[in-house]
XYZ file of C-alpha atoms in Angstrom:
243
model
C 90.221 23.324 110.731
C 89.481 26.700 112.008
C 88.231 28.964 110.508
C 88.743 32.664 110.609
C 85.820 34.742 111.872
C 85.100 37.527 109.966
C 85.309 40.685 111.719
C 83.862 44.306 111.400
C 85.654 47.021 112.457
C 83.494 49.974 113.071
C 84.803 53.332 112.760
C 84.497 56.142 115.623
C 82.032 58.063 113.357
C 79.713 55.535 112.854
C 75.765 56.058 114.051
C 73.170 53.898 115.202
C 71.092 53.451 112.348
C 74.193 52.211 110.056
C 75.002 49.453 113.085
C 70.985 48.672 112.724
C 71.760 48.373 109.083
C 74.808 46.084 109.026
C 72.630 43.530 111.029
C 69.587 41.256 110.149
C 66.903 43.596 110.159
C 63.044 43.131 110.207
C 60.949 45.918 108.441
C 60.316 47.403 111.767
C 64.198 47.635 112.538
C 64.697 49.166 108.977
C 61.897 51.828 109.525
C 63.692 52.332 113.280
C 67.619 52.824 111.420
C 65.675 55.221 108.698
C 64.185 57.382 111.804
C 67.877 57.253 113.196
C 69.376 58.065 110.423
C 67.055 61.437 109.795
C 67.466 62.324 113.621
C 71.276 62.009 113.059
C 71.551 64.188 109.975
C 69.008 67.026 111.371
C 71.520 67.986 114.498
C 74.339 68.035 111.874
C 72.922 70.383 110.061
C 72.118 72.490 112.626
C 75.503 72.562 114.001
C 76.501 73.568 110.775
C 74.238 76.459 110.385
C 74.786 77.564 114.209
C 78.959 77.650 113.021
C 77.800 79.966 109.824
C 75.856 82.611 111.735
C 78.517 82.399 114.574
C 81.447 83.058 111.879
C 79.148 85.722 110.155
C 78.853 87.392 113.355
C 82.443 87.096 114.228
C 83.143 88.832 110.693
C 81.190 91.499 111.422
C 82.784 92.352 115.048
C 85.923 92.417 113.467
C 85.170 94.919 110.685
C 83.121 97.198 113.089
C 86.024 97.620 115.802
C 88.868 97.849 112.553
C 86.456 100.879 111.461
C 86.088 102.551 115.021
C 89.471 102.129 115.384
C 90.250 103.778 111.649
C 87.805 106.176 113.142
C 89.542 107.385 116.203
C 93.227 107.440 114.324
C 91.606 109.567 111.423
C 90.008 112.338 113.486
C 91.607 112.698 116.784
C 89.928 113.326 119.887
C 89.062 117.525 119.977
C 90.427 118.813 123.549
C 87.872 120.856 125.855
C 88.168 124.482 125.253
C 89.671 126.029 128.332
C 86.878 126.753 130.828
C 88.577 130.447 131.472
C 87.165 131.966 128.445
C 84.702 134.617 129.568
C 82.890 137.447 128.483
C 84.024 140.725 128.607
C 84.031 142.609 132.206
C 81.554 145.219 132.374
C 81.093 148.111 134.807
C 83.180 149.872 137.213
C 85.443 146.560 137.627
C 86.331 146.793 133.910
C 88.365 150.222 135.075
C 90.499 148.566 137.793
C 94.119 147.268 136.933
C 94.405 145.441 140.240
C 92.135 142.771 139.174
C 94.140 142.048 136.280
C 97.456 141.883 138.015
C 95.900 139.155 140.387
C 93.536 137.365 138.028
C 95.024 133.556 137.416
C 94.122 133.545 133.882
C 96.286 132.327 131.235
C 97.400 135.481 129.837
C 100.011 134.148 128.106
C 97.708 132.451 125.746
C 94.520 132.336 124.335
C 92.695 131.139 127.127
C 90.874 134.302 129.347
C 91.524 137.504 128.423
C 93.471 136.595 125.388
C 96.461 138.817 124.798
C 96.499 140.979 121.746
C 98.862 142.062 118.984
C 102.031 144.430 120.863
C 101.669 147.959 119.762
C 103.751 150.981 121.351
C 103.601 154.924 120.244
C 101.801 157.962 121.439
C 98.235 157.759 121.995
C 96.508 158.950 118.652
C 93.241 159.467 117.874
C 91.080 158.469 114.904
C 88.535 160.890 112.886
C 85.074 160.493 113.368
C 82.445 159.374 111.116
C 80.746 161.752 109.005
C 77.229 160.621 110.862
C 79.119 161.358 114.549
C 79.717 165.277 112.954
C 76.379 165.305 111.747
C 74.882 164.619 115.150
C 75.135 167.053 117.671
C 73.796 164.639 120.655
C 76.760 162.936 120.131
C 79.298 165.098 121.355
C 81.714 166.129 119.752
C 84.884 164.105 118.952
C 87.439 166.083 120.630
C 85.134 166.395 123.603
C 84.737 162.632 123.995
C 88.378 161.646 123.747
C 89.461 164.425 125.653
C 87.568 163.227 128.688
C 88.566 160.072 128.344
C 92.611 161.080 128.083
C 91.662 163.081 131.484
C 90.101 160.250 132.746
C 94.208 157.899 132.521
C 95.997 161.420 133.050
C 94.173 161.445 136.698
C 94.662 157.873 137.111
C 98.589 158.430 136.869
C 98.764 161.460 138.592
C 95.515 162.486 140.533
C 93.912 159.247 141.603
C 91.538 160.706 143.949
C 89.611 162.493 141.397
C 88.848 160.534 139.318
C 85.803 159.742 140.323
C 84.352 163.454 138.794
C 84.724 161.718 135.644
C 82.083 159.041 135.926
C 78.392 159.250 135.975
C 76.558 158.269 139.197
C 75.380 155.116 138.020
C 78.406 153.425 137.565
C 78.797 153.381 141.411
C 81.132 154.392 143.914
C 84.599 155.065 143.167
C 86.484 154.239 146.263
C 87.877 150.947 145.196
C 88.813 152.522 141.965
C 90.777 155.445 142.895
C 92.482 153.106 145.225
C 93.092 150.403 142.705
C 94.984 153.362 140.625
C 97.200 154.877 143.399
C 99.298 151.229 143.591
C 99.782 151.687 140.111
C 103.204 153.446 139.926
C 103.173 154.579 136.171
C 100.341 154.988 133.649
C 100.959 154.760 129.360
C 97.850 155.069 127.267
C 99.081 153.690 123.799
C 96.205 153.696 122.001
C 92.613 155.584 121.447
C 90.264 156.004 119.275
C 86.501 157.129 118.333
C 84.540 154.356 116.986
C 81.865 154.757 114.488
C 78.680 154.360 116.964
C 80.926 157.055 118.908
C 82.382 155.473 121.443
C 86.125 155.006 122.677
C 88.433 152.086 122.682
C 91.352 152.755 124.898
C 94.734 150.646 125.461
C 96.699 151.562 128.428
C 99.170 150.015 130.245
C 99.738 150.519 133.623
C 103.179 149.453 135.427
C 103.906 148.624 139.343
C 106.576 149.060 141.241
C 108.486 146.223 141.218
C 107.984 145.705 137.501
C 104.994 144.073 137.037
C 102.446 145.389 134.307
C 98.829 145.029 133.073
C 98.049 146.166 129.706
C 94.150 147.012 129.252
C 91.788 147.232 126.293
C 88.453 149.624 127.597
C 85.615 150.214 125.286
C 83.800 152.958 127.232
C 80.603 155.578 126.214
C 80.781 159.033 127.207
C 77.630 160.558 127.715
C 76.352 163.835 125.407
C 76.249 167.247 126.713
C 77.731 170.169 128.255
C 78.906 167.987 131.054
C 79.962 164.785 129.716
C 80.479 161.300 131.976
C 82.099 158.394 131.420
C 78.582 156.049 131.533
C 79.768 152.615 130.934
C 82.662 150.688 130.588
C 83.769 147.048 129.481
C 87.277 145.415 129.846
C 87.564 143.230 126.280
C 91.094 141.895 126.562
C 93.679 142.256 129.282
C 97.521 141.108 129.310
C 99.819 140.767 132.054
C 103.931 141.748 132.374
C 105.888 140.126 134.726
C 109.274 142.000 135.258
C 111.891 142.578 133.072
């Protein structure tokens, strides 16, 4: 009669040191399936540990690029200011119209020269300071603005001479007197003494053709019985095209 032979059936997971185990063993053999046993557990747990930090690491990926990305939807990214804004003009150029009507600046923004408020009216002048009356070096106000009223009366209808109205060390005139005989009509809309005593100007001069610059001059006129325009600076500018 046969009998039936008992049979062990080993699962996929099962190590060396339990097969060691499950057999006849000599103290030797059970000190070797104890060694195998520890060896087995050890890389175990270090697998283990090497998933945690992993995870832990993933986590923290995932919560730094969800806050630079809350980041950059919060505070959006600032444009470049344009690269045309500039400093005032200063000088002898500051006086010419011409290099307004062919500048490529944005006049019709901000950028540049940026274009102020619209104002229209006769020109008018402001009343001085009590500190400009009290000092006689200064000129006096009437003197000042009336120069510089001559100064865009000669510019509309005596180009050529206005270079009498402009100290020496502003430089030659040439390309200034030419600069204001293209200009077909001149409109100063605005002046007035400020309180260090200078002038700010606004005049607008038109082409033929219909194109038009409108300026805003800060100049000084110089003290004395012969007064000069001595410096000049262009702070805004504006251009027109026609119509």
């Amino acid at each position: 009669m046969e009998h039936a032979r008992e049979r062990t059936t080993f699962d996929d997971t099962v190590t060396v040191a339990e097969l060691i185990r499950r057999g006849p063993q000599t103290p030797e053999q059970a000190g070797l399936a104890d060694e195998l046993a520890g060896s087995d557990v050890a890389p175990a747990r270090n697998r283990q540990g090497g998933l945690v930090v992993l995870t832990a690491l993933g986590v923290l990926l995932l919560i730094s690029a969800a806050g630079a990305a809350a980041l950059i939807m919060a505070k959006p990214a600032q444009l470049p200011r344009p690269t045309h804004s500039a400093a005032a003009i200063s000088g002898l150029p500051a006086l010419r119209p011409d290099l307004v009507l062919e500048a490529t600046w944005p006049f019709g923004g901000n950028g540049g020269f940026s274009a102020a408020a619209d104002s229209a009216g006769n020109a008018s002048a402001a009343e001085p300071d009590d500190a400009h009356l009290a000092n006689p070096a200064a000129g006096s106000a009437s003197t000042t603005l009336g120069l510089v009223r001559d100064f865009y009366g000669r510019a509309q209808d005596s180009p050529d001479r206005i270079g009498e109205l402009l100290a020496p060390e502003l430089g030659q005139s040439t390309e200034l007197t030419r600069a204001w005989s293209a200009v077909d009509t001149v409109r100063l809309t605005e002046l007035r003494m400020e309180r260090d005593g200078s002038v700010s100007a606004r005049v607008e001069a038109t082409y033929p053709g219909g194109r038009a610059v409108r300026l805003d001059q800060h100049l000084h006129v110089s003290p004395g019985p012969l007064p000069r325009i001595v410096s000049a600076e262009l702070r805004s500018a504006r251009q027109f095209q026609p119509g």
